[in-house]
Amino acid sequence: MKKHLITIRNLFAVLFVLAFAVVALVLNMKVHPQGVPYYQVVQDRHVGGPFESSGSTSRYALVQALAENGTFYFDKTLASFASPDVGGSDRRYYTIFAPGVSMAGYPLYMLGSMFGYEQFTTYLLNVIFAIGCLALIMAITRRYGLPLSMQIVAGLTYIFATNAVVYSLYLTQHIMSTFCVLAGVLITLYKPNIIRNILLGLLFGAGLLIDVPNAFLMLPIVVYQFFRHFSVTHVKEYFKINMRFIFVAMLVGLIPLLMFFGYYNKDLTGNPTLPPQFVGRTIEVEKTVDTPQPVVKKEAEKFDDVGDNSPFVTRLMLNGLYILLISDERGWMYYSPILLIGIIGMYFVYKNKDLNEILTVPLSVVLINILLYSMFGDHWGGWSFGARYLIPGAAMVALFIPFAIVKWRKNIIMLLITAILIGYSVFVSMLGAATTTGIPPKQEAENLSTKIPYTYEYNYQLIENNQSYSLINTYLLKDTPAKTMWIIESSVITGIIILITGYYSVTMWKRHNA
């Protein structure tokens, strides 16, 4: 892998890209037309607002419970706000989600409460981690030997040409999960030592606290790192196995967080190995405000680790693969077809014997991510924008987009196709960022009393009607139609990515013909 020196010019370029991403994300954070303070005091769960999904409200309710009451439990008011993703009973309600996102948001809530902007600052959490993901993608692709221009293309494409940009604006787990996975991948690109092993253990533990399925996503990273501590040498007719015991340092990082998670589970469910997510929802509270997701009354679900009640069922896999990869409801190829270029880039790396080792961990993560959620009962992710469960996998694929561009640097037709796919993906993703994540699955949309589309056509209808709660649309440039701002923002982002790609191609052409 070729190493690129860090120059002052490169450093300024990196800082500019990070600053640009921060501005672009913050401009799309959700603000009510009445001003920023509105959501600080009103728990309004209308379509397009920060509280439209219980995936966010349930986590935000835990932030409030920690900050205001010093407890993991909700009173009836908070439980109603967090519903339907609430467990427990008899005034001891709690979020069914793992506590990691809420605990990370707690310091931002306390900071914002000093100025009366606690909701706004708490929701900055995923903006911060999205920028972290951008920086990690650039760091990983740098270790892959790619030039700075291609590092930037990989990072910006992931953040703005996939639904990562949409979920960076809410209080959900996807972006933080991706950060942990990317950080783990970066660690495996360096020689193992005690500090890096401790960090990997911490990342695995943090991933569990963020979302339990992260244990599966990060497993190939940990296993790969573990086996790097073993080496086999051939001595005469024998094989000698050498082992470095510093792999134990991973447990040093993992155990404290694992113990805390056990304490948290025991406090809420009575069993340190039973997360609330596997206990099920309560039927004692209902939402008291509007939300795009209808309340479904049913008895609390209970999932065993294995068996017929498992949330992962192999017979659902074929339909799940269709929904997640190619369907117009959630599919990668429909919402972010630029990822197809990343998949082709993976193939090019696989065919290159000098590079194919770097494919091992990212490809394993992608395959596990896809297979895991293809077996999940709710492939659609409820009312959501794109395949939200595959956001970590999209980051792994985005790492290899530059390899396809490098391969095609002299092929005008393939570069043009790549540019078109970048533009399409950015415009679709920014459409979701400007409007809502609340797109119903097809079978639900067809049975609603008021018909709405089950694709991003719904988002387009909203922006046509000027229904956007983005900061730039509702507060900064409120006299400019939301559709106009969407076109301008998407065009600027697309233009920057394509210009950087073009700059790389022209530079390589000039070098080759010098």
Short mmCIF file of C-alpha atoms in Angstrom, two decimals:
data_model
loop_
_atom_site.label_atom_id
_atom_site.label_comp_id
_atom_site.label_asym_id
_atom_site.label_seq_id
_atom_site.Cartn_x
_atom_site.Cartn_y
_atom_site.Cartn_z
CA MET A 1 0.00 0.00 0.00
CA LYS A 2 1.42 3.32 -1.11
CA LYS A 3 1.75 5.94 1.62
CA HIS A 4 0.89 9.58 0.94
CA LEU A 5 2.64 12.35 2.84
CA ILE A 6 0.56 14.82 4.81
CA THR A 7 1.29 18.32 3.51
CA ILE A 8 -0.04 21.69 4.64
CA ARG A 9 -2.13 21.86 1.47
CA ASN A 10 -3.60 18.41 2.13
CA LEU A 11 -4.33 19.33 5.74
CA PHE A 12 -6.25 22.43 4.67
CA ALA A 13 -8.15 20.35 2.11
CA VAL A 14 -9.18 17.86 4.78
CA LEU A 15 -10.27 20.62 7.16
CA PHE A 16 -12.28 22.27 4.38
CA VAL A 17 -14.06 19.00 3.57
CA LEU A 18 -14.90 18.36 7.23
CA ALA A 19 -16.13 21.93 7.69
CA PHE A 20 -18.23 21.68 4.53
CA ALA A 21 -19.83 18.44 5.76
CA VAL A 22 -20.60 19.99 9.15
CA VAL A 23 -22.33 22.98 7.55
CA ALA A 24 -24.29 20.83 5.09
CA LEU A 25 -25.54 18.55 7.87
CA VAL A 26 -26.38 21.29 10.38
CA LEU A 27 -28.32 23.23 7.74
CA ASN A 28 -30.64 20.22 7.46
CA MET A 29 -31.26 19.71 11.17
CA LYS A 30 -34.92 19.97 12.09
CA VAL A 31 -36.23 23.35 13.27
CA HIS A 32 -39.85 24.42 13.60
CA PRO A 33 -41.07 27.53 11.75
CA GLN A 34 -41.70 29.11 15.16
CA GLY A 35 -37.95 28.94 15.82
CA VAL A 36 -35.28 26.74 17.41
CA PRO A 37 -36.80 26.86 20.94
CA TYR A 38 -40.02 25.17 19.80
CA TYR A 39 -38.88 21.55 20.13
CA GLN A 40 -37.13 22.27 23.40
CA VAL A 41 -40.51 22.56 25.11
CA VAL A 42 -43.02 20.92 22.74
CA GLN A 43 -42.96 17.16 22.12
CA ASP A 44 -44.53 17.45 18.69
CA ARG A 45 -44.29 14.24 16.68
CA HIS A 46 -45.48 15.56 13.32
CA VAL A 47 -44.08 14.24 10.04
CA GLY A 48 -40.69 15.76 9.21
CA GLY A 49 -39.85 16.90 12.73
CA PRO A 50 -37.12 15.55 15.01
CA PHE A 51 -39.65 13.48 16.97
CA GLU A 52 -41.43 11.86 14.01
CA SER A 53 -40.09 8.38 14.83
CA SER A 54 -40.15 6.47 18.11
CA GLY A 55 -36.63 5.32 17.24
CA SER A 56 -35.59 8.85 18.19
CA THR A 57 -38.20 9.73 20.80
CA SER A 58 -37.59 6.62 22.89
CA ARG A 59 -33.88 7.39 23.05
CA TYR A 60 -34.47 11.08 23.69
CA ALA A 61 -36.86 10.17 26.51
CA LEU A 62 -34.03 8.23 28.17
CA VAL A 63 -31.75 11.26 27.81
CA GLN A 64 -34.39 13.35 29.57
CA ALA A 65 -34.93 10.75 32.27
CA LEU A 66 -31.18 10.64 32.97
CA ALA A 67 -30.76 14.41 32.90
CA GLU A 68 -33.89 15.46 34.76
CA ASN A 69 -34.53 12.53 37.10
CA GLY A 70 -31.25 10.60 37.26
CA THR A 71 -32.95 7.33 36.35
CA PHE A 72 -33.30 4.85 33.49
CA TYR A 73 -37.07 4.77 34.01
CA PHE A 74 -39.86 6.83 32.43
CA ASP A 75 -42.93 8.30 34.06
CA LYS A 76 -46.24 7.92 32.20
CA THR A 77 -45.71 11.15 30.25
CA LEU A 78 -42.27 10.18 28.97
CA ALA A 79 -43.47 6.65 28.28
CA SER A 80 -46.30 8.01 26.14
CA PHE A 81 -43.84 10.23 24.27
CA ALA A 82 -41.51 7.25 23.67
CA SER A 83 -44.31 4.82 22.69
CA PRO A 84 -44.52 2.30 21.12
CA ASP A 85 -40.85 1.44 21.77
CA VAL A 86 -41.41 1.15 25.51
CA GLY A 87 -41.22 -1.79 27.92
CA GLY A 88 -42.05 -2.26 31.59
CA SER A 89 -45.20 -1.59 33.57
CA ASP A 90 -46.65 0.04 36.70
CA ARG A 91 -44.86 3.38 36.24
CA ARG A 92 -41.52 1.67 35.71
CA TYR A 93 -41.36 2.08 31.97
CA TYR A 94 -38.15 2.10 29.95
CA THR A 95 -36.89 2.26 26.38
CA ILE A 96 -36.55 -1.10 24.69
CA PHE A 97 -33.37 0.13 22.99
CA ALA A 98 -29.82 -0.25 24.26
CA PRO A 99 -28.73 2.83 26.25
CA GLY A 100 -25.56 3.77 24.34
CA VAL A 101 -27.01 6.47 22.09
CA SER A 102 -28.86 8.14 24.96
CA MET A 103 -25.84 8.05 27.26
CA ALA A 104 -23.68 9.62 24.55
CA GLY A 105 -26.33 12.30 24.04
CA TYR A 106 -26.54 13.10 27.76
CA PRO A 107 -23.52 15.51 27.86
CA LEU A 108 -24.87 17.37 24.81
CA TYR A 109 -28.27 17.65 26.47
CA MET A 110 -26.71 19.12 29.61
CA LEU A 111 -24.65 21.52 27.50
CA GLY A 112 -27.68 22.66 25.55
CA SER A 113 -29.80 23.05 28.69
CA MET A 114 -27.47 25.87 29.76
CA PHE A 115 -28.77 27.88 26.80
CA GLY A 116 -32.28 26.47 26.44
CA TYR A 117 -31.39 24.40 23.34
CA GLU A 118 -31.13 20.92 24.85
CA GLN A 119 -33.02 19.11 22.06
CA PHE A 120 -31.03 20.78 19.32
CA THR A 121 -27.65 20.07 20.90
CA THR A 122 -28.61 16.47 21.74
CA TYR A 123 -29.48 15.87 18.09
CA LEU A 124 -26.03 17.15 17.13
CA LEU A 125 -24.76 13.79 18.39
CA ASN A 126 -25.10 11.96 15.08
CA VAL A 127 -23.84 14.96 13.14
CA ILE A 128 -20.64 14.70 15.19
CA PHE A 129 -20.39 10.95 14.59
CA ALA A 130 -21.16 11.39 10.88
CA ILE A 131 -18.16 13.71 10.64
CA GLY A 132 -16.21 11.07 12.55
CA CYS A 133 -17.28 8.49 9.96
CA LEU A 134 -16.15 10.80 7.16
CA ALA A 135 -12.75 11.22 8.82
CA LEU A 136 -12.42 7.46 9.39
CA ILE A 137 -13.27 6.64 5.77
CA MET A 138 -10.59 9.08 4.65
CA ALA A 139 -8.10 7.55 7.11
CA ILE A 140 -8.89 3.98 5.99
CA THR A 141 -8.65 4.77 2.28
CA ARG A 142 -5.37 6.57 2.97
CA ARG A 143 -4.05 3.33 4.49
CA TYR A 144 -5.27 1.60 1.34
CA GLY A 145 -2.83 3.79 -0.59
CA LEU A 146 -5.39 6.02 -2.30
CA PRO A 147 -4.63 9.70 -2.98
CA LEU A 148 -6.36 12.47 -1.03
CA SER A 149 -8.81 13.25 -3.82
CA MET A 150 -10.13 9.67 -3.75
CA GLN A 151 -10.22 9.66 0.05
CA ILE A 152 -12.51 12.70 -0.08
CA VAL A 153 -14.72 11.16 -2.77
CA ALA A 154 -15.21 8.00 -0.69
CA GLY A 155 -16.09 9.97 2.45
CA LEU A 156 -18.43 12.51 0.86
CA THR A 157 -20.16 9.84 -1.21
CA TYR A 158 -20.96 7.79 1.87
CA ILE A 159 -22.20 10.75 3.93
CA PHE A 160 -24.29 12.46 1.23
CA ALA A 161 -25.09 9.82 -1.40
CA THR A 162 -26.56 7.23 0.97
CA ASN A 163 -29.24 7.44 3.63
CA ALA A 164 -26.47 8.06 6.17
CA VAL A 165 -27.18 11.78 5.66
CA VAL A 166 -30.84 11.25 6.58
CA TYR A 167 -30.16 9.39 9.82
CA SER A 168 -27.40 11.80 10.83
CA LEU A 169 -30.23 14.21 11.67
CA TYR A 170 -32.04 11.97 14.16
CA LEU A 171 -31.27 10.28 17.47
CA THR A 172 -30.92 6.74 16.16
CA GLN A 173 -28.18 4.13 16.39
CA HIS A 174 -27.08 3.72 12.78
CA ILE A 175 -24.38 6.38 12.49
CA MET A 176 -22.77 5.57 15.84
CA SER A 177 -22.78 1.87 14.93
CA THR A 178 -21.05 2.71 11.67
CA PHE A 179 -18.44 4.77 13.53
CA CYS A 180 -17.58 1.78 15.74
CA VAL A 181 -17.30 -0.54 12.73
CA LEU A 182 -15.13 1.90 10.75
CA ALA A 183 -12.86 2.54 13.74
CA GLY A 184 -12.47 -1.22 14.17
CA VAL A 185 -11.55 -1.65 10.50
CA LEU A 186 -8.95 1.12 10.80
CA ILE A 187 -7.36 -0.59 13.82
CA THR A 188 -6.93 -3.82 11.83
CA LEU A 189 -4.83 -1.92 9.27
CA TYR A 190 -2.09 -1.37 11.86
CA LYS A 191 0.13 -3.84 13.65
CA PRO A 192 -1.58 -5.16 16.82
CA ASN A 193 -0.37 -3.78 20.14
CA ILE A 194 -1.80 -3.45 23.63
CA ILE A 195 -3.30 0.03 23.12
CA ARG A 196 -5.00 -0.89 19.84
CA ASN A 197 -6.36 -4.11 21.32
CA ILE A 198 -7.81 -2.24 24.29
CA LEU A 199 -9.39 0.27 21.90
CA LEU A 200 -10.92 -2.54 19.85
CA GLY A 201 -12.36 -4.09 23.00
CA LEU A 202 -13.82 -0.71 23.94
CA LEU A 203 -15.33 -0.34 20.47
CA PHE A 204 -16.92 -3.79 20.66
CA GLY A 205 -18.39 -2.99 24.08
CA ALA A 206 -19.58 0.43 22.91
CA GLY A 207 -21.16 -1.21 19.87
CA LEU A 208 -23.18 -3.50 22.14
CA LEU A 209 -24.35 -0.55 24.22
CA ILE A 210 -25.41 1.25 21.04
CA ASP A 211 -27.29 -1.66 19.44
CA VAL A 212 -27.15 -5.37 20.32
CA PRO A 213 -26.82 -6.60 16.68
CA ASN A 214 -23.52 -4.70 16.48
CA ALA A 215 -22.00 -7.76 18.17
CA PHE A 216 -22.54 -9.61 14.89
CA LEU A 217 -21.29 -6.74 12.71
CA MET A 218 -18.09 -6.33 14.71
CA LEU A 219 -17.43 -10.03 15.18
CA PRO A 220 -15.39 -10.45 11.95
CA ILE A 221 -13.23 -7.47 12.98
CA VAL A 222 -12.49 -8.96 16.39
CA VAL A 223 -11.90 -12.46 15.00
CA TYR A 224 -9.54 -11.11 12.33
CA GLN A 225 -7.59 -9.14 14.93
CA PHE A 226 -7.46 -12.16 17.25
CA PHE A 227 -5.88 -14.44 14.63
CA ARG A 228 -3.28 -11.81 13.79
CA HIS A 229 -1.66 -12.70 17.12
CA PHE A 230 -0.81 -16.17 15.83
CA SER A 231 1.84 -17.13 13.33
CA VAL A 232 2.81 -20.53 11.95
CA THR A 233 6.35 -21.44 10.89
CA HIS A 234 7.56 -24.66 9.29
CA VAL A 235 10.49 -26.22 11.20
CA LYS A 236 11.71 -29.38 9.46
CA GLU A 237 8.74 -31.78 9.48
CA TYR A 238 6.90 -29.83 12.20
CA PHE A 239 4.81 -26.69 12.33
CA LYS A 240 5.54 -24.19 15.09
CA ILE A 241 2.72 -21.94 16.31
CA ASN A 242 3.73 -18.62 17.86
CA MET A 243 1.22 -16.70 19.94
CA ARG A 244 1.28 -13.15 21.29
CA PHE A 245 -0.77 -12.98 24.48
CA ILE A 246 -1.48 -9.27 24.08
CA PHE A 247 -4.78 -10.27 22.47
CA VAL A 248 -6.03 -10.52 26.06
CA ALA A 249 -5.92 -6.70 26.12
CA MET A 250 -9.14 -6.70 24.08
CA LEU A 251 -10.89 -8.05 27.17
CA VAL A 252 -9.50 -5.16 29.21
CA GLY A 253 -11.47 -2.76 27.01
CA LEU A 254 -14.54 -4.96 26.69
CA ILE A 255 -15.22 -6.22 30.22
CA PRO A 256 -16.01 -2.87 31.96
CA LEU A 257 -18.62 -1.96 29.32
CA LEU A 258 -19.98 -5.51 29.34
CA MET A 259 -20.37 -5.33 33.12
CA PHE A 260 -22.21 -2.03 32.86
CA PHE A 261 -24.52 -3.47 30.20
CA GLY A 262 -25.22 -6.44 32.46
CA TYR A 263 -26.03 -4.06 35.34
CA TYR A 264 -28.33 -2.03 33.07
CA ASN A 265 -30.16 -5.14 31.85
CA LYS A 266 -30.57 -6.54 35.37
CA ASP A 267 -31.99 -3.25 36.62
CA LEU A 268 -34.59 -3.14 33.84
CA THR A 269 -35.40 -6.79 33.08
CA GLY A 270 -34.08 -8.60 36.15
CA ASN A 271 -31.61 -10.61 34.03
CA PRO A 272 -28.11 -9.30 33.16
CA THR A 273 -28.11 -11.27 29.90
CA LEU A 274 -31.60 -10.19 28.79
CA PRO A 275 -31.61 -6.76 27.08
CA PRO A 276 -34.95 -4.91 27.07
CA GLN A 277 -34.98 -5.22 23.28
CA PHE A 278 -35.72 -8.94 23.68
CA VAL A 279 -38.48 -8.52 26.25
CA GLY A 280 -40.92 -6.72 24.02
CA ARG A 281 -43.21 -3.70 24.11
CA THR A 282 -45.77 -2.89 26.74
CA ILE A 283 -49.43 -2.29 25.86
CA GLU A 284 -50.09 -0.01 28.82
CA VAL A 285 -49.20 3.27 27.09
CA GLU A 286 -50.14 4.78 23.77
CA LYS A 287 -48.82 7.71 21.83
CA THR A 288 -50.68 10.90 22.67
CA VAL A 289 -49.47 12.89 19.66
CA ASP A 290 -49.42 12.47 15.91
CA THR A 291 -46.84 10.22 14.31
CA PRO A 292 -46.50 8.63 10.88
CA GLN A 293 -46.38 5.17 12.48
CA PRO A 294 -49.79 3.83 13.52
CA VAL A 295 -50.18 2.35 16.99
CA VAL A 296 -50.51 -1.41 16.83
CA LYS A 297 -51.96 -2.84 20.03
CA LYS A 298 -50.68 -6.28 20.78
CA GLU A 299 -49.42 -8.24 23.69
CA ALA A 300 -45.79 -7.80 24.61
CA GLU A 301 -43.50 -9.89 22.42
CA LYS A 302 -40.87 -12.15 23.91
CA PHE A 303 -37.96 -13.43 21.92
CA ASP A 304 -35.81 -16.37 22.88
CA ASP A 305 -32.20 -16.57 21.79
CA VAL A 306 -33.07 -19.42 19.42
CA GLY A 307 -36.13 -21.20 18.17
CA ASP A 308 -39.35 -20.24 16.45
CA ASN A 309 -39.62 -16.96 18.38
CA SER A 310 -36.22 -15.72 17.26
CA PRO A 311 -36.34 -12.34 15.44
CA PHE A 312 -34.08 -13.87 12.76
CA VAL A 313 -35.76 -16.46 10.54
CA THR A 314 -33.93 -18.10 7.62
CA ARG A 315 -37.06 -18.65 5.53
CA LEU A 316 -37.45 -14.87 5.24
CA MET A 317 -34.04 -14.45 3.63
CA LEU A 318 -34.97 -14.34 -0.07
CA ASN A 319 -37.65 -11.72 0.44
CA GLY A 320 -35.31 -9.81 2.75
CA LEU A 321 -32.53 -9.73 0.15
CA TYR A 322 -34.98 -8.38 -2.41
CA ILE A 323 -36.31 -5.68 -0.07
CA LEU A 324 -32.87 -4.54 1.09
CA LEU A 325 -30.98 -4.63 -2.19
CA ILE A 326 -33.17 -4.04 -5.24
CA SER A 327 -36.76 -3.19 -4.27
CA ASP A 328 -38.22 0.28 -4.78
CA GLU A 329 -39.33 0.21 -1.12
CA ARG A 330 -35.88 0.19 0.50
CA GLY A 331 -33.31 -1.23 -1.94
CA TRP A 332 -29.73 -0.01 -2.23
CA MET A 333 -29.97 -0.03 -6.02
CA TYR A 334 -33.07 2.19 -5.93
CA TYR A 335 -32.03 4.69 -3.26
CA SER A 336 -28.21 4.70 -3.59
CA PRO A 337 -27.15 3.02 -6.85
CA ILE A 338 -23.67 4.58 -6.48
CA LEU A 339 -23.00 1.65 -4.14
CA LEU A 340 -22.99 -0.57 -7.23
CA ILE A 341 -19.74 1.18 -8.19
CA GLY A 342 -18.36 0.28 -4.75
CA ILE A 343 -19.29 -3.37 -5.28
CA ILE A 344 -17.46 -3.31 -8.62
CA GLY A 345 -14.52 -1.69 -6.82
CA MET A 346 -14.53 -4.62 -4.38
CA TYR A 347 -14.26 -6.98 -7.34
CA PHE A 348 -11.27 -5.07 -8.72
CA VAL A 349 -9.55 -5.29 -5.33
CA TYR A 350 -10.31 -9.00 -5.13
CA LYS A 351 -8.64 -9.55 -8.52
CA ASN A 352 -5.52 -7.65 -7.41
CA LYS A 353 -3.33 -10.07 -5.47
CA ASP A 354 -1.39 -7.19 -3.91
CA LEU A 355 -4.56 -5.66 -2.47
CA ASN A 356 -7.12 -8.41 -1.91
CA GLU A 357 -6.19 -8.87 1.77
CA ILE A 358 -7.70 -5.45 2.61
CA LEU A 359 -11.04 -6.77 1.34
CA THR A 360 -11.37 -9.49 4.00
CA VAL A 361 -12.79 -7.50 6.91
CA PRO A 362 -15.03 -5.00 5.05
CA LEU A 363 -16.53 -7.72 2.86
CA SER A 364 -17.22 -9.87 5.93
CA VAL A 365 -19.01 -6.98 7.61
CA VAL A 366 -21.11 -6.28 4.51
CA LEU A 367 -22.14 -9.92 4.10
CA ILE A 368 -23.05 -10.31 7.77
CA ASN A 369 -24.96 -7.01 7.71
CA ILE A 370 -26.99 -8.07 4.67
CA LEU A 371 -27.58 -11.68 5.74
CA LEU A 372 -28.51 -10.71 9.31
CA TYR A 373 -31.22 -8.28 8.31
CA SER A 374 -32.44 -10.31 5.37
CA MET A 375 -33.54 -12.82 8.03
CA PHE A 376 -35.03 -10.13 10.27
CA GLY A 377 -38.81 -10.07 10.45
CA ASP A 378 -39.02 -6.36 9.65
CA HIS A 379 -36.76 -5.98 6.60
CA TRP A 380 -38.24 -2.52 5.98
CA GLY A 381 -37.14 -1.04 9.31
CA GLY A 382 -40.68 0.13 9.97
CA TRP A 383 -41.47 3.50 8.42
CA SER A 384 -38.03 4.44 7.18
CA PHE A 385 -36.04 5.97 4.36
CA GLY A 386 -34.02 3.39 2.44
CA ALA A 387 -32.37 0.35 3.98
CA ARG A 388 -31.54 1.93 7.32
CA TYR A 389 -30.27 -1.37 8.75
CA LEU A 390 -27.58 -1.48 6.06
CA ILE A 391 -26.04 1.92 6.81
CA PRO A 392 -22.88 0.29 8.31
CA GLY A 393 -22.60 -2.01 5.29
CA ALA A 394 -22.94 0.98 2.96
CA ALA A 395 -19.86 2.51 4.61
CA MET A 396 -17.87 -0.67 3.90
CA VAL A 397 -18.92 -0.60 0.23
CA ALA A 398 -18.17 3.14 -0.08
CA LEU A 399 -14.54 2.42 0.87
CA PHE A 400 -14.08 0.74 -2.51
CA ILE A 401 -15.77 3.28 -4.80
CA PRO A 402 -12.38 4.96 -5.43
CA PHE A 403 -10.85 1.70 -6.65
CA ALA A 404 -13.38 1.59 -9.50
CA ILE A 405 -12.71 5.24 -10.32
CA VAL A 406 -8.95 4.63 -10.35
CA LYS A 407 -9.48 1.66 -12.67
CA TRP A 408 -11.63 3.75 -15.01
CA ARG A 409 -9.60 6.96 -14.84
CA LYS A 410 -9.12 6.92 -18.63
CA ASN A 411 -12.58 5.58 -19.45
CA ILE A 412 -14.81 8.59 -20.12
CA ILE A 413 -17.99 6.52 -20.47
CA MET A 414 -17.59 4.72 -17.12
CA LEU A 415 -16.65 7.96 -15.37
CA LEU A 416 -19.75 9.59 -16.83
CA ILE A 417 -21.93 6.72 -15.59
CA THR A 418 -20.32 7.06 -12.15
CA ALA A 419 -21.04 10.81 -12.14
CA ILE A 420 -24.70 10.19 -13.04
CA LEU A 421 -25.06 7.63 -10.25
CA ILE A 422 -23.44 10.02 -7.77
CA GLY A 423 -25.87 12.77 -8.76
CA TYR A 424 -28.92 10.51 -8.57
CA SER A 425 -27.89 9.13 -5.17
CA VAL A 426 -27.13 12.56 -3.70
CA PHE A 427 -30.42 14.06 -4.89
CA VAL A 428 -32.44 11.15 -3.48
CA SER A 429 -30.60 11.13 -0.13
CA MET A 430 -30.83 14.91 0.30
CA LEU A 431 -34.54 14.67 -0.51
CA GLY A 432 -34.92 12.43 2.54
CA ALA A 433 -32.78 14.77 4.64
CA ALA A 434 -34.97 17.73 3.72
CA THR A 435 -38.29 16.02 4.45
CA THR A 436 -38.95 12.79 6.36
CA THR A 437 -37.79 9.27 7.18
CA GLY A 438 -41.41 8.15 7.53
CA ILE A 439 -41.99 6.14 4.36
CA PRO A 440 -44.35 3.20 4.96
CA PRO A 441 -43.75 -0.34 3.69
CA LYS A 442 -45.82 -1.16 0.63
CA GLN A 443 -48.32 -3.39 2.41
CA GLU A 444 -49.04 -0.70 5.00
CA ALA A 445 -49.22 2.14 2.48
CA GLU A 446 -51.83 0.27 0.45
CA ASN A 447 -54.05 -0.12 3.52
CA LEU A 448 -53.88 3.43 4.88
CA SER A 449 -57.11 5.41 4.86
CA THR A 450 -55.17 8.31 3.34
CA LYS A 451 -53.00 6.89 0.57
CA ILE A 452 -49.34 7.90 0.50
CA PRO A 453 -46.51 6.51 -1.67
CA TYR A 454 -44.25 3.76 -0.31
CA THR A 455 -41.13 5.13 -2.07
CA TYR A 456 -39.24 8.43 -1.96
CA GLU A 457 -42.01 9.79 -4.18
CA TYR A 458 -43.63 10.62 -0.83
CA ASN A 459 -40.64 12.81 0.05
CA TYR A 460 -40.94 14.53 -3.31
CA GLN A 461 -44.61 15.26 -2.69
CA LEU A 462 -43.71 16.85 0.64
CA ILE A 463 -41.02 19.08 -0.79
CA GLU A 464 -43.29 20.06 -3.68
CA ASN A 465 -45.72 21.28 -1.02
CA ASN A 466 -42.88 23.13 0.75
CA GLN A 467 -43.11 20.78 3.75
CA SER A 468 -39.57 20.80 5.09
CA TYR A 469 -38.41 21.44 8.63
CA SER A 470 -34.73 21.76 7.78
CA LEU A 471 -32.96 24.67 9.46
CA ILE A 472 -32.15 26.34 6.15
CA ASN A 473 -35.75 26.07 4.90
CA THR A 474 -37.67 27.03 8.02
CA TYR A 475 -35.40 29.58 9.65
CA LEU A 476 -32.47 30.87 7.58
CA LEU A 477 -33.95 31.16 4.08
CA LYS A 478 -37.63 30.65 4.82
CA ASP A 479 -38.76 32.74 1.84
CA THR A 480 -36.99 30.41 -0.60
CA PRO A 481 -39.05 27.35 -1.64
CA ALA A 482 -37.82 24.14 -0.04
CA LYS A 483 -37.63 22.46 -3.44
CA THR A 484 -35.28 25.18 -4.68
CA MET A 485 -33.00 24.76 -1.67
CA TRP A 486 -32.98 20.97 -2.13
CA ILE A 487 -31.90 21.38 -5.75
CA ILE A 488 -29.20 23.92 -4.83
CA GLU A 489 -27.79 21.85 -1.94
CA SER A 490 -27.82 18.61 -3.92
CA SER A 491 -26.25 20.29 -6.94
CA VAL A 492 -23.43 21.78 -4.86
CA ILE A 493 -22.65 18.47 -3.15
CA THR A 494 -22.81 16.53 -6.41
CA GLY A 495 -20.69 19.15 -8.15
CA ILE A 496 -17.97 18.99 -5.52
CA ILE A 497 -17.72 15.18 -5.64
CA ILE A 498 -17.69 15.12 -9.45
CA LEU A 499 -15.16 17.97 -9.70
CA ILE A 500 -12.79 16.16 -7.32
CA THR A 501 -13.22 12.97 -9.36
CA GLY A 502 -12.54 14.89 -12.55
CA TYR A 503 -9.50 16.59 -11.02
CA TYR A 504 -8.04 13.19 -10.14
CA SER A 505 -8.68 11.79 -13.62
CA VAL A 506 -7.15 14.80 -15.40
CA THR A 507 -4.14 14.81 -13.07
CA MET A 508 -3.48 11.13 -13.73
CA TRP A 509 -3.88 11.67 -17.49
CA LYS A 510 -1.36 14.52 -17.44
CA ARG A 511 1.15 12.45 -15.47
CA HIS A 512 0.77 9.56 -17.87
CA ASN A 513 1.32 11.78 -20.89
CA ALA A 514 4.07 13.97 -19.40
#
